[in-house]
Each structure stands twice: as structure tokens, then as C-alpha cells.
mmCIF file of C-alpha atoms in Angstrom:
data_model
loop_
_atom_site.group_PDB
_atom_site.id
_atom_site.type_symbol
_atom_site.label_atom_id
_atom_site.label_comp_id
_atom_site.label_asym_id
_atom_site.label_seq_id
_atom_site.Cartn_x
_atom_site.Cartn_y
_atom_site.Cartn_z
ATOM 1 C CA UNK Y 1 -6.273 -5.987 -16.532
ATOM 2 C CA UNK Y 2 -7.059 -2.804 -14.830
ATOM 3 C CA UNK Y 3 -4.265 -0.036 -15.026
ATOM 4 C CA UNK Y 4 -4.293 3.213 -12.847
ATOM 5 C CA UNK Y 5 -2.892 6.386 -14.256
ATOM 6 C CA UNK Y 6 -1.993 9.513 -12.185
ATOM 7 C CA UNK Y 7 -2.578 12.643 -13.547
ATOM 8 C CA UNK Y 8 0.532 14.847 -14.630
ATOM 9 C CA UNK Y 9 -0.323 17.316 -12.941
ATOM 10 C CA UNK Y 10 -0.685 15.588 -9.690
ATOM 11 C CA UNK Y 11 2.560 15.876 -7.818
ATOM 12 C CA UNK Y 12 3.725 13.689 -4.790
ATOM 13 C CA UNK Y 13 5.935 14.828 -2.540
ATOM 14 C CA UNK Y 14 7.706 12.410 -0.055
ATOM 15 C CA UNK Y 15 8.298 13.362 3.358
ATOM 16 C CA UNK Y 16 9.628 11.267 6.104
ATOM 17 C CA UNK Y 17 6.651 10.506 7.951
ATOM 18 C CA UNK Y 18 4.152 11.644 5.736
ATOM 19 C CA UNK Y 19 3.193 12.825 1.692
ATOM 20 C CA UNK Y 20 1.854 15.614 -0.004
ATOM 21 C CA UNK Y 21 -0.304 15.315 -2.890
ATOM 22 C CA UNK Y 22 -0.640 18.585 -4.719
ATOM 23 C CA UNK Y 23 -3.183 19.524 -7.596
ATOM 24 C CA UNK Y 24 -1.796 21.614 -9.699
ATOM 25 C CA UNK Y 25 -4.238 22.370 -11.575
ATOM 26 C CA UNK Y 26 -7.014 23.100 -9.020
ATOM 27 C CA UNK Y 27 -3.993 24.904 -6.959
ATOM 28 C CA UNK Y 28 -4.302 22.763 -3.777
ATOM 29 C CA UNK Y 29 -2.540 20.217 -1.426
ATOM 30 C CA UNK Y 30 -3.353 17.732 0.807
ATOM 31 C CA UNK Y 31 -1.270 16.079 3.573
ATOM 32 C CA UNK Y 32 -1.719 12.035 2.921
ATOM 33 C CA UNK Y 33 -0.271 8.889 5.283
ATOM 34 C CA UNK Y 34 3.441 7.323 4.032
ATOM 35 C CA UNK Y 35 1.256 4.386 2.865
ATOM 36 C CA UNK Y 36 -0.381 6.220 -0.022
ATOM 37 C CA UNK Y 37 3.290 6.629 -1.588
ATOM 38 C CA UNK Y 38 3.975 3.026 -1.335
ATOM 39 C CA UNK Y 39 0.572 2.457 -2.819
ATOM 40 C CA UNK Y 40 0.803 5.330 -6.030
ATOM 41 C CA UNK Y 41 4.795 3.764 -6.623
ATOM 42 C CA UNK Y 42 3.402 -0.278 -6.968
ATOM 43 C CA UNK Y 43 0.326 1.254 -9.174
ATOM 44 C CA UNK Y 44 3.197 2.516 -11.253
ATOM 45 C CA UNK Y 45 4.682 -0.909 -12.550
ATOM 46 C CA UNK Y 46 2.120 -3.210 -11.548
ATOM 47 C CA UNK Y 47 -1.519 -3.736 -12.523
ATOM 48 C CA UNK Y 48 -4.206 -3.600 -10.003
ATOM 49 C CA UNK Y 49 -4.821 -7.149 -10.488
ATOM 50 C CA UNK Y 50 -1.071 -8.160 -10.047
ATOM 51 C CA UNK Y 51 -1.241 -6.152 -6.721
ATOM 52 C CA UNK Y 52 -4.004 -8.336 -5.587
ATOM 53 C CA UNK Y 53 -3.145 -11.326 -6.496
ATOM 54 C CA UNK Y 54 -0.541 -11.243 -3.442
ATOM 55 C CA UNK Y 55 -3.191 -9.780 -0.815
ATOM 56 C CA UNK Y 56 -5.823 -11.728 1.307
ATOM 57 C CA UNK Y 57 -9.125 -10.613 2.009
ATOM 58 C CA UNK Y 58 -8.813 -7.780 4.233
ATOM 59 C CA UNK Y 59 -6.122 -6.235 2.268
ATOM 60 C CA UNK Y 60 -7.839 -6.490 -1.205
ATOM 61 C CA UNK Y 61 -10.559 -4.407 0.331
ATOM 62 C CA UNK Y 62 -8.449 -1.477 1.636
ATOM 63 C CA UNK Y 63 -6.650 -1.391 -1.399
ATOM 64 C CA UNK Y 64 -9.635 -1.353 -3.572
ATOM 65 C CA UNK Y 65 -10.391 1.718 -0.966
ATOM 66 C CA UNK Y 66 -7.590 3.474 -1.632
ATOM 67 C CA UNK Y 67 -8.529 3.259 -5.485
ATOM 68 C CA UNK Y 68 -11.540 4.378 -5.157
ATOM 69 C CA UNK Y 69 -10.006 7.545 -3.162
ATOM 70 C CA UNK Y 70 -7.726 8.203 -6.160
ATOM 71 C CA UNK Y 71 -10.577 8.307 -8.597
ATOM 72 C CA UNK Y 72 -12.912 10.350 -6.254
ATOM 73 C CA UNK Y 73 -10.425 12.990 -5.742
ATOM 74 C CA UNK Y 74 -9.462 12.742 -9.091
ATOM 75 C CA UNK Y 75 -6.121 12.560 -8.843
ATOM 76 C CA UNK Y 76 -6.117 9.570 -11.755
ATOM 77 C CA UNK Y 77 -8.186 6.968 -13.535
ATOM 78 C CA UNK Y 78 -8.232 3.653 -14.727
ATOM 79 C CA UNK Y 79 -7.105 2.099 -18.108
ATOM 80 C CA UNK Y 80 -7.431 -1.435 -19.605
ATOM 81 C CA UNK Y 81 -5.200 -3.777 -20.758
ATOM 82 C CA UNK Y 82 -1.850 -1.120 -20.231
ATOM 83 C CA UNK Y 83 -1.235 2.393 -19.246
ATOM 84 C CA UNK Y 84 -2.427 5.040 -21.206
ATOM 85 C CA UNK Y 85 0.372 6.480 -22.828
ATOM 86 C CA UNK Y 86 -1.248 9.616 -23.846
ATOM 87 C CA UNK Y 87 -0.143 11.416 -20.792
ATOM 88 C CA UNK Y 88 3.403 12.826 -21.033
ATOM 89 C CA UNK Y 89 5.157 13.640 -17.910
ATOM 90 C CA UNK Y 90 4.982 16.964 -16.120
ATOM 91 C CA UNK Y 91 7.876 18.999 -17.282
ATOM 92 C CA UNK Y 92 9.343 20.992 -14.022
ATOM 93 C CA UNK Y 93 12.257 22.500 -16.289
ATOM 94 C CA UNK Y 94 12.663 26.170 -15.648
ATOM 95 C CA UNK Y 95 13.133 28.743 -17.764
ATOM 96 C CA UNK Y 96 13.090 32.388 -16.458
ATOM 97 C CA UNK Y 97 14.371 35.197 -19.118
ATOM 98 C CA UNK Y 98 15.087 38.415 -16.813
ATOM 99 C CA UNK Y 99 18.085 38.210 -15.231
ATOM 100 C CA UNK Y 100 17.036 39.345 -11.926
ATOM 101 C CA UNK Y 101 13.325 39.071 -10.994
ATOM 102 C CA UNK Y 102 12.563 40.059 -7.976
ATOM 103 C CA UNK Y 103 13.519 43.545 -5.855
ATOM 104 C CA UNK Y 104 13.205 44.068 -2.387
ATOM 105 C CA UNK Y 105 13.347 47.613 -1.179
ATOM 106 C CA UNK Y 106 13.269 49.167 2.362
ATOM 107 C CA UNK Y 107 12.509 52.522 1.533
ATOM 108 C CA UNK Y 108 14.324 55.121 2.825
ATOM 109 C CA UNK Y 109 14.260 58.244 0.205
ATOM 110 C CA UNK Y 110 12.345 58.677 -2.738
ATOM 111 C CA UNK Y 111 15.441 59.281 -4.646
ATOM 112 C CA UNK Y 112 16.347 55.687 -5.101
ATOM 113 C CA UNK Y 113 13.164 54.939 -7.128
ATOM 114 C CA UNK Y 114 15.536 57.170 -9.844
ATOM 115 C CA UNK Y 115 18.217 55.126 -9.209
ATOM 116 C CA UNK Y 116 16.892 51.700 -9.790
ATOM 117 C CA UNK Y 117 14.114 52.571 -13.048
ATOM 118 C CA UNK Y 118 16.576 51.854 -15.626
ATOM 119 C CA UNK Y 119 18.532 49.173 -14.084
ATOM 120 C CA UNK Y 120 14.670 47.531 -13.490
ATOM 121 C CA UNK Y 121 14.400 47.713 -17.325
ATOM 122 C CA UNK Y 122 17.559 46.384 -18.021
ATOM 123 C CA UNK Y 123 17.775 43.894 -16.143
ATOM 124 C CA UNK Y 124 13.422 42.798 -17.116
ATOM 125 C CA UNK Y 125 12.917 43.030 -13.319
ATOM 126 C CA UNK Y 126 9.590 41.928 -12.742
ATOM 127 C CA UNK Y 127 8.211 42.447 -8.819
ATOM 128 C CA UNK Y 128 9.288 45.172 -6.665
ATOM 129 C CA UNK Y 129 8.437 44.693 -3.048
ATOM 130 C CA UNK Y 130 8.301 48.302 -1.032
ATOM 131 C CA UNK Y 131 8.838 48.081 2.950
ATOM 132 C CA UNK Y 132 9.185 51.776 4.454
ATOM 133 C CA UNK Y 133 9.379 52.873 8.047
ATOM 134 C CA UNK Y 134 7.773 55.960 7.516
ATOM 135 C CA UNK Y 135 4.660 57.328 6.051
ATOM 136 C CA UNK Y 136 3.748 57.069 2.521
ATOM 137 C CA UNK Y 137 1.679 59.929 1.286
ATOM 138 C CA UNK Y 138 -1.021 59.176 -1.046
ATOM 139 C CA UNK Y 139 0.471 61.186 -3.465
ATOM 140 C CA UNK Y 140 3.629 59.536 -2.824
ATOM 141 C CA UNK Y 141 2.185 56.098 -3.442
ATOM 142 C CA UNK Y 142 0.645 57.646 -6.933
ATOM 143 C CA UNK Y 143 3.741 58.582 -7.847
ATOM 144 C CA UNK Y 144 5.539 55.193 -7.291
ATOM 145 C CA UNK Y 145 2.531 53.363 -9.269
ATOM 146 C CA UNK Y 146 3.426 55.852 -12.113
ATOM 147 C CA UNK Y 147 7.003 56.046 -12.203
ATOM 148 C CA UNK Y 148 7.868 52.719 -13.494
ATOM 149 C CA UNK Y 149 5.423 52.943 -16.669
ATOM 150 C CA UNK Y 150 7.376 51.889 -19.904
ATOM 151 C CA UNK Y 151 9.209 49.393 -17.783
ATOM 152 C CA UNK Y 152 9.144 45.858 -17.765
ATOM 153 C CA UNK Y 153 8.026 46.331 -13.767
ATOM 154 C CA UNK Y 154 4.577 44.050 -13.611
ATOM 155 C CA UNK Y 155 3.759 44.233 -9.931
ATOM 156 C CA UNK Y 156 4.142 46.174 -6.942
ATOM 157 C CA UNK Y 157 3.515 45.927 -3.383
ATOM 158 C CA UNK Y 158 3.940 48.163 -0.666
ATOM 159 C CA UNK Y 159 3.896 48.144 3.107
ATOM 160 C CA UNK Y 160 3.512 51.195 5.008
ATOM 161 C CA UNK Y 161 2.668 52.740 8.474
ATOM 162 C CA UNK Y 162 -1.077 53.555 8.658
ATOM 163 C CA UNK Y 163 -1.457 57.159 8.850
ATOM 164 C CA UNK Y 164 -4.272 60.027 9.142
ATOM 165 C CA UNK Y 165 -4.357 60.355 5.592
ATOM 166 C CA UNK Y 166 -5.437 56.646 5.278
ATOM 167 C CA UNK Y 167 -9.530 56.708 4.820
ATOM 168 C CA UNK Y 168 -12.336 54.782 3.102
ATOM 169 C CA UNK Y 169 -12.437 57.930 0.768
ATOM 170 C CA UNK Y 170 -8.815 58.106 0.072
ATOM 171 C CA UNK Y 171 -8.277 54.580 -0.827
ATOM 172 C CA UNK Y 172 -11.526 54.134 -2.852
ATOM 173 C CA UNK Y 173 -9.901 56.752 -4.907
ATOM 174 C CA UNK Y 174 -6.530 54.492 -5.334
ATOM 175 C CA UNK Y 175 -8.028 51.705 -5.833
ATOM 176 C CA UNK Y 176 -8.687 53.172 -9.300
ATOM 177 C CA UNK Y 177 -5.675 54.229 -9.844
ATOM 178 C CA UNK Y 178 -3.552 50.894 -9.755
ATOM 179 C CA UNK Y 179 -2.245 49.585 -12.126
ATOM 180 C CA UNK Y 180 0.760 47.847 -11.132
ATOM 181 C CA UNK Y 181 -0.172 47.690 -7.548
ATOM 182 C CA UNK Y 182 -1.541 44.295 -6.330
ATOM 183 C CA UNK Y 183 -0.905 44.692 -2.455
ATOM 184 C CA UNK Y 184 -1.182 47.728 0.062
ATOM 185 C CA UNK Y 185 -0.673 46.962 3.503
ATOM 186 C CA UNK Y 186 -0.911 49.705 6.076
ATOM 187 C CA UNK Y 187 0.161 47.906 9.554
ATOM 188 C CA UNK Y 188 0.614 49.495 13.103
ATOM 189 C CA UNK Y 189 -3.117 50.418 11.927
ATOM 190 C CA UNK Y 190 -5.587 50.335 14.821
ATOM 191 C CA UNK Y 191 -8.262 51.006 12.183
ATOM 192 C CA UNK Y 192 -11.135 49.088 10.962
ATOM 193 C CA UNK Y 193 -11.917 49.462 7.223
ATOM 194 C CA UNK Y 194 -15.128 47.294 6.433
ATOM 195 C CA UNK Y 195 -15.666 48.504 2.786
ATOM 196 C CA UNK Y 196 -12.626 46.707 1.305
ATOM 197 C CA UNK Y 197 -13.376 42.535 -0.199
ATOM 198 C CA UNK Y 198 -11.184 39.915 -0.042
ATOM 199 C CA UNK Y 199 -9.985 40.782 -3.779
ATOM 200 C CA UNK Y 200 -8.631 44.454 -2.358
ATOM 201 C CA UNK Y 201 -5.264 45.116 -2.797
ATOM 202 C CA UNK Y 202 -5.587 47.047 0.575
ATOM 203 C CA UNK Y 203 -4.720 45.171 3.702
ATOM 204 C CA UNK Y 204 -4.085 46.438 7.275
ATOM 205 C CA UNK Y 205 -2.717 45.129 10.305
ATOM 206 C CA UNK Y 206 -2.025 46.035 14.175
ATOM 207 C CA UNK Y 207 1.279 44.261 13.778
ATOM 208 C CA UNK Y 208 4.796 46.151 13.406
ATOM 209 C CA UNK Y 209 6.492 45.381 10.620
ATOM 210 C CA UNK Y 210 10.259 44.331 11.273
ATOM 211 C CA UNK Y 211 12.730 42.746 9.060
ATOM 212 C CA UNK Y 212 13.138 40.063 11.659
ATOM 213 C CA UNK Y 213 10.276 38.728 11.589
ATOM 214 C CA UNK Y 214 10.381 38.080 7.920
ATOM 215 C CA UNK Y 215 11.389 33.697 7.059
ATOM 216 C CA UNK Y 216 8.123 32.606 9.458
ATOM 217 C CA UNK Y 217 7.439 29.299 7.951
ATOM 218 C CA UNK Y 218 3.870 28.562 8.799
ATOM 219 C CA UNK Y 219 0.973 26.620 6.897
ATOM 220 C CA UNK Y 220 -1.240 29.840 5.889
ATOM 221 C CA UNK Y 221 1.930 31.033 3.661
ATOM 222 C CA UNK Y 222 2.503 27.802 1.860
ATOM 223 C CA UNK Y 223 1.368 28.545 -1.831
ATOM 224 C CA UNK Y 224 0.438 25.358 -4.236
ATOM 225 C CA UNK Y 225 0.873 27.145 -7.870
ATOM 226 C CA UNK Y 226 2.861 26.055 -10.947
ATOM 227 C CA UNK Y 227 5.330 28.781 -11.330
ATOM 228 C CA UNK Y 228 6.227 29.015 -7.431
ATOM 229 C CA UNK Y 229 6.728 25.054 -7.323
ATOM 230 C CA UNK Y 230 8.652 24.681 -10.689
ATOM 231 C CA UNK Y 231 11.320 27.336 -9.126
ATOM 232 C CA UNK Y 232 11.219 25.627 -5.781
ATOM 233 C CA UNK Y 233 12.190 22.520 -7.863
ATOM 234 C CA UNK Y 234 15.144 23.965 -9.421
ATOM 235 C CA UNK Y 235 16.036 26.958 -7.208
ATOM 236 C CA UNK Y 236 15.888 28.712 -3.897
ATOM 237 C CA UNK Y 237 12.340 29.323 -3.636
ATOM 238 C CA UNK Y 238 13.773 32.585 -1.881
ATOM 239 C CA UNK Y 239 16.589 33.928 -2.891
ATOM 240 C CA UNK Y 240 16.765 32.720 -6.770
ATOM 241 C CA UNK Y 241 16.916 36.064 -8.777
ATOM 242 C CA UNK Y 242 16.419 38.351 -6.093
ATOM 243 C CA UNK Y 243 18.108 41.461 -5.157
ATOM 244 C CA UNK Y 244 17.665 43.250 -1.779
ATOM 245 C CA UNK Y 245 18.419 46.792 -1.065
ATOM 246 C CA UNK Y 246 18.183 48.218 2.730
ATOM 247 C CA UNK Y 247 17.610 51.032 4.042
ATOM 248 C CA UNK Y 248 20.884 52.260 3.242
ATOM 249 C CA UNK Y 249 21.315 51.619 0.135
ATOM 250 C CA UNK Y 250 23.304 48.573 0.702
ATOM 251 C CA UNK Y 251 22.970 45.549 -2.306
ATOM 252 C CA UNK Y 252 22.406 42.338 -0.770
ATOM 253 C CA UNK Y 253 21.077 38.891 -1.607
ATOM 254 C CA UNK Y 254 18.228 39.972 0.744
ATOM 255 C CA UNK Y 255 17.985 43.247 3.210
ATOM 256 C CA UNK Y 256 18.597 40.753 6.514
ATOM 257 C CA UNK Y 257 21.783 39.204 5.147
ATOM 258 C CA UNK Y 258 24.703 40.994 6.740
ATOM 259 C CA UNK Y 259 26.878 40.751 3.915
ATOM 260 C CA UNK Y 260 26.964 43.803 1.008
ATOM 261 C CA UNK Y 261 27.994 43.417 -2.760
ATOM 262 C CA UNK Y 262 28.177 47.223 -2.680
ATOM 263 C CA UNK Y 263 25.567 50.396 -2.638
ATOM 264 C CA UNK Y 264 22.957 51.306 -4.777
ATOM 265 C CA UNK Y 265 24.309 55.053 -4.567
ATOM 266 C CA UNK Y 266 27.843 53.829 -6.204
ATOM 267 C CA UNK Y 267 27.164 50.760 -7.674
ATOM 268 C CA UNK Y 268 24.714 49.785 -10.559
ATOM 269 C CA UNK Y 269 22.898 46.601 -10.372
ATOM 270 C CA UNK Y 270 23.860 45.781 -13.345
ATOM 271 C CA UNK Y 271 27.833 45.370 -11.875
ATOM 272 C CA UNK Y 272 26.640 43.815 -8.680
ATOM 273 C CA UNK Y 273 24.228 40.825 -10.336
ATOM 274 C CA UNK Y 274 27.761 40.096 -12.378
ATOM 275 C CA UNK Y 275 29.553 39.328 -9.197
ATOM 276 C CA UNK Y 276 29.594 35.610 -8.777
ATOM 277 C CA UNK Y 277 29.702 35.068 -5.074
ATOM 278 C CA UNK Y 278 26.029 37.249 -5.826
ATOM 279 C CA UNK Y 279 24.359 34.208 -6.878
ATOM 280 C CA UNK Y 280 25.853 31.236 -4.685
ATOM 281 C CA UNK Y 281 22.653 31.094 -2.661
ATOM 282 C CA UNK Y 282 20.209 30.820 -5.836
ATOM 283 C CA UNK Y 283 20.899 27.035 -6.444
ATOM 284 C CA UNK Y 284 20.541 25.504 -3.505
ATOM 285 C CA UNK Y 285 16.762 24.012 -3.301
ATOM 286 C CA UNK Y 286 15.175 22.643 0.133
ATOM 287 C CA UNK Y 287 16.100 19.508 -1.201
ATOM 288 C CA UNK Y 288 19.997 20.267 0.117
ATOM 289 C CA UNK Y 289 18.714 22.086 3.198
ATOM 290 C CA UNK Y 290 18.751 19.495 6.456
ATOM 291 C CA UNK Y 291 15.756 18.756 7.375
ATOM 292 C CA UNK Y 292 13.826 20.350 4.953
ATOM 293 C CA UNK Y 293 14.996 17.414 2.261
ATOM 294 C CA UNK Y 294 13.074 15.118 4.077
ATOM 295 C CA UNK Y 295 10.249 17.405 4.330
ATOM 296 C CA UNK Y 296 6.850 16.578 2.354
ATOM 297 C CA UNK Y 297 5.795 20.819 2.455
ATOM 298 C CA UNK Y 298 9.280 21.437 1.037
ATOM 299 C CA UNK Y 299 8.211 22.518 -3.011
ATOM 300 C CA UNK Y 300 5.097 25.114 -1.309
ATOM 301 C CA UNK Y 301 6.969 26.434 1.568
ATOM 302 C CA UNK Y 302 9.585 29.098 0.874
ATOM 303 C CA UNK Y 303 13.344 29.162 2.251
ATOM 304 C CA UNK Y 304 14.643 31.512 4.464
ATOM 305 C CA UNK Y 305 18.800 31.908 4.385
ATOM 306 C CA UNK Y 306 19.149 35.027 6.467
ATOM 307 C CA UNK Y 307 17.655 33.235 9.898
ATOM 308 C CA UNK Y 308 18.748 29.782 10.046
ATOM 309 C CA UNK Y 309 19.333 27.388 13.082
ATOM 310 C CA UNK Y 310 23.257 27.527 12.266
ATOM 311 C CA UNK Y 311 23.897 23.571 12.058
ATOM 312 C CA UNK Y 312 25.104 22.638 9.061
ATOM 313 C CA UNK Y 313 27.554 23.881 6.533
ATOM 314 C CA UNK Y 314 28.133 22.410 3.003
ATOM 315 C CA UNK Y 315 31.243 21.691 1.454
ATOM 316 C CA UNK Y 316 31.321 25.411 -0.492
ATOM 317 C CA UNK Y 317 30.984 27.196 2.664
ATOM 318 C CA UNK Y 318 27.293 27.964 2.688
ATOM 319 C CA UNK Y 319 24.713 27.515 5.418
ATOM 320 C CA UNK Y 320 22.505 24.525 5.176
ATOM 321 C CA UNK Y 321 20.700 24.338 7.959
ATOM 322 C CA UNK Y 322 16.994 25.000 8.759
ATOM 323 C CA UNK Y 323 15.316 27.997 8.405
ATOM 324 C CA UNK Y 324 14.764 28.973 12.000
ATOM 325 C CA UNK Y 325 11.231 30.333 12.755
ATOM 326 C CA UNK Y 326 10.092 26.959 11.327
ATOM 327 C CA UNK Y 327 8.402 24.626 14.363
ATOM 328 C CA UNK Y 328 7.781 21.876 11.997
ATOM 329 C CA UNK Y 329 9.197 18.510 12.929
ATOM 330 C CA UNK Y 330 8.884 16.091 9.141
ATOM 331 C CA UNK Y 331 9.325 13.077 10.824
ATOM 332 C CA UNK Y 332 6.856 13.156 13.735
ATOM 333 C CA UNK Y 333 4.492 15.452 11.516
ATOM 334 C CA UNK Y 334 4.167 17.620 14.312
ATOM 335 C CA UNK Y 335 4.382 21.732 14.314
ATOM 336 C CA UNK Y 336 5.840 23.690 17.424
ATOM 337 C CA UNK Y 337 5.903 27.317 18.393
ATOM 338 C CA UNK Y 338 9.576 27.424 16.574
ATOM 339 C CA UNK Y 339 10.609 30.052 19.267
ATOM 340 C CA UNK Y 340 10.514 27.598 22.590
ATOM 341 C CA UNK Y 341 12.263 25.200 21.014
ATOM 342 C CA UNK Y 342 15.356 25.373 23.570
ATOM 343 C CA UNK Y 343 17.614 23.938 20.365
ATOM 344 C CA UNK Y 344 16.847 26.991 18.473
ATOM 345 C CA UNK Y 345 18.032 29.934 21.519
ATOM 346 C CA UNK Y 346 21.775 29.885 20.393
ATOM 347 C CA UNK Y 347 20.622 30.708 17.073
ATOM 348 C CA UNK Y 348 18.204 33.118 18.605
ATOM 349 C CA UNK Y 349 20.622 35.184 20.443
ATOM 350 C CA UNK Y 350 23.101 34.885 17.327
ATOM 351 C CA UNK Y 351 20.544 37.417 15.586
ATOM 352 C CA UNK Y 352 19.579 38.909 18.601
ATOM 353 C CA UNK Y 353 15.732 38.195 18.743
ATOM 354 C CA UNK Y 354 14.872 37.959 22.207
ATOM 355 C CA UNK Y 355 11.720 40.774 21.173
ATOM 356 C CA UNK Y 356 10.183 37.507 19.349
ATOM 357 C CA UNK Y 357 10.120 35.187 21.642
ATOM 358 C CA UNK Y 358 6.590 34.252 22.524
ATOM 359 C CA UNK Y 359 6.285 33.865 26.605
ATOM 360 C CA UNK Y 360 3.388 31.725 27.765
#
């Protein structure tokens, strides 16, 4: 008897019209037909021979296909005589010391990066993510790489409005400088800089950045890797750990939400994580979320809260519904500019973003 065995770190995702297979090890997914789920579940608790004992002819053949598949892709192999019990399940548990991880800043004044060092060290933040409307001076951008040393800050990234100062010469020079730094982008830049590789932490665009157009769930941001997925699992692959700050100094679950726990100029973040109604947002996964639930891309995409379609409301009071700007239907498999969908315009005026509304 001939026993398949999928890989632990093969994950299967079940969508409603199609599945995802994702490698975590090599870091990639792959978008499957519903039949391969029925297929992996029977290989499960049945031998292959069991399976085709009940199949004629033509369906022995495509089966023995789809085996063959498995083991070319190597997403499994074959045992004899019973499973191979060597390979323990995939644990997905999470376990994330630092009691807030993630900070996202729109800068406004320089002063703030005072403000927040110590609370970033108390609290073992991680990531801070920089969004300014104005210029950054290189010096300026020096000076934020260097005032976190000693903390338990690992990575920054910054986005900026190109400016004169921005050269080949310039950034050559900071690109030796970074430590902490793993993504520069420069947008309403008109400029082409040919010198920087794909590796770079420099990146430019002709886009404007606005907090609006942040949520965009498309295929080139999905993300297969371990640590992104495990929270995904457990957590709101957005919001989970995450503390926003806008322009203003406002404290927020993120800088679009309307709603405030208080100001970064009166309040520590220290006092405002301890706030319960904080953290109602961090538990609920894309497997509570209509729509997404039944979505196969729903562990590798991330969740938006602040733009949603406005649908659905669970029994604590918090929005479940869709994130808006995505155009992907699960159960035809098909994507759609998310903005011409006439279902979504209520929802589009509600947030008042007529500007991103693509006209043909």
C-alpha cells in the first residue's frame, strides 16, 4: 500500500471556488482548482490504492496525474505500508513578546521622534513606518536612522516627497549609512535613478502618496512568509499590535480610523495600549470578515478596517465587512477594478473618495 504524505510546511487554504497551496518554505503560492482539496483531504485517510479501488479507468489515470503533480512540485511524497509519522504538524501558534509592534507615523514635526524613543523601548516596538508630507532633508533622515540606537527599534521605513537634494551622489552616500533603514521611497518624483538594484532600500515613484489610498488589496502585495501567515492565522494581519499616530498627534488603531484614544503630546503610549477598547480590532482574523472567510488569498493578503464596504456588523459592535478597494470576487475567482463596482459607491462617498475613482 502506497501512502502520500504532505509536507508540513505545505499549507492549503480553502476558498470557495478555488485553493491555495502555499510553500512555506520556498516562500511561494499557487492558486489550484477546488478538486485538488478534495483530492489532498481523501489522501489523508485513505491509501492510494483504497482510492482506486472505487475509480474506473479514466479516473485512475487522472488521479495517478494528480500524484504525480504532488511529487513534482514537491509538495509531498509517498510512504509504504502507513503514513510516515515522522512529520509533526505545522505549529501556527503565535507568540509575539513586545507589547506593541508596529508604529505608524505621519510625520509632522521632528519633535515627536522625542516623544515616542522611550515609549518604543518600553513597549520592545519593533517597525516604525515614517509617512511625511513634506521634505525630509538628508540630514534629517540621518538623524532619524540615529536617534533610535540603544532601542529595541529593528527597522525603519520612510516615505517622503522627492526633492532637489535627492541625487545619485546623495543617496550613494546613505546607503552607507543605514542601519535600521530597509525602505526609502521618494514619490511625486519625476526622476529616473538607474544606479540603484532591486536590493536598494531606495525606491521612487510619480504617485502621490495619500492616506486613502492605503488598504488596496491587490495580488503584487500578497506576501507568502511564515511570520506574516502565522499572525494572519491568529490575528488581524493589520491592525494586531499596531499603533498609529497622525499628523496631529492623535493615537489611533491606525492614522485613517476616525476614532482617537488620546494624543501623543498628552498621553503616553504606554496609557493608551492599556485602554481596552485599544485592542478590539486585533483579534478578529479574515476568517470572521464576510467574504474574506471564504476567501483562498485570505492568510497572504492583509486586512484593511479603516475602508470597508460597510455591510456587516458583528455582535460586539465592530465592522465586518470587506475591505473595500478589494475587486476580488472568491467564488467566481474573478478580480475587478474594486472602484466601478456600483455596490461599493455608498461606501465610497461615506469616506469621501471620489479623487480615486478610476474613469474609463
Amino acid at each position: 500500500m502506497r501512502y502520500f504524505n504532505l509536507f508540513s510546511d505545505i499549507l492549503i487554504t480553502k476558498g470557495a471556488s478555488r485553493i491555495l497551496i502555499s510553500d512555506l518554505q520556498r516562500n511561494i503560492s499557487e492558486v489550484f482548482p477546488l478538486e485538488f482539496f478534495h483530492v489532498i483531504e481523501e489522501l489523508k485517510t485513505k491509501s492510494i490504492e483504497q482510492i482506486l479501488s472505487r475509480y474506473d479507468i479514466e479516473s485512475k489515470l487522472l488521479f495517478e496525474e494528480y500524484i504525480e503533480f504532488f511529487l513534482e512540485e514537491e509538495y509531498g511524497f509517498i510512504s509504504y505500508n502507513d503514513w510516515d509519522k515522522n512529520f509533526v504538524p505545522y505549529s501556527f501558534s503565535h507568540h509575539e513578546p513586545s507589547k506593541i509592534n508596529n508604529i505608524f507615523l505621519e510625520l509632522d514635526d521632528f519633535s515627536i521622534f522625542e516623544k515616542i524613543k522611550q515609549s518604543i523601548e518600553n513597549l520592545g516596538v519593533q517597525y516604525l513606518s515614517i509617512c511625511s508630507s513634506r521634505k525630509i532633508l538628508i540630514k534629517e533622515i540621518l538623524e532619524i536612522e540615529s536617534i533610535f540606537d540603544g532601542t529595541s527599534l529593528e527597522g525603519i521605513e520612510i516615505y517622503c516627497p522627492y526633492h532637489e537634494e535627492i541625487n545619485d551622489n546623495s543617496l550613494k552616500a546613505l546607503d552607507k549609512s543605514f542601519k535600521r533603514i530597509y525602505n526609502l521611497v521618494f514619490y511625486n518624483c519625476n526622476v529616473k535613478f538607474h544606479d540603484f538594484n532591486e536590493d536598494s532600500v531606495f525606491n521612487f515613484t510619480e504617485d502621490n502618496l495619500n492616506i486613502k489610498k492605503c488598504g488596496i488589496v491587490d495580488l503584487k502585495y500578497f506576501s507568502t512568509n511564515i511570520p506574516k501567515i502565522i499572525e494572519s492565522k491568529n490575528y488581524n494581519s493589520c491592525l494586531f499590535k499596531k499603533v498609529g499616530i497622525d499628523s496631529e498627534g492623535n493615537i489611533k488603531n491606525c492614522p485613517a480610523f476616525e476614532e482617537s484614544y488620546g494624543n501623543i503630546y498628552k498621553n503616553s503610549l504606554e496609557d493608551i495600549v492599556k485602554i481596552q477598547g485599544f485592542k478590539k480590532y486585533w483579534n478578529i482574523t479574515k476568517n470572521e470578515i464576510e467574504i474574506c472567510k471564504d476567501c483562498e488569498f485570505r492568510y497572504i493578503c492583509t486586512d484593511c478596517r479603516a475602508y470597508t464596504e460597510k455591510t456587516h456588523i458583528n455582535k460586539d459592535g465592530l465592522d465586518i465587512s470587506k475591505p473595500l478597494k478589494c475587486g476580488y470576487n472568491p467564488y467566481t475567482g474573478e478580480w475587478e477594478e474594486w472602484s466601478l463596482n456600483p455596490l461599493k459607491q455608498m461606501a465610497i462617498k461615506y469616506y469621501d473618495m471620489y479623487g480615486l475613482l478610476k474613469i474609463d
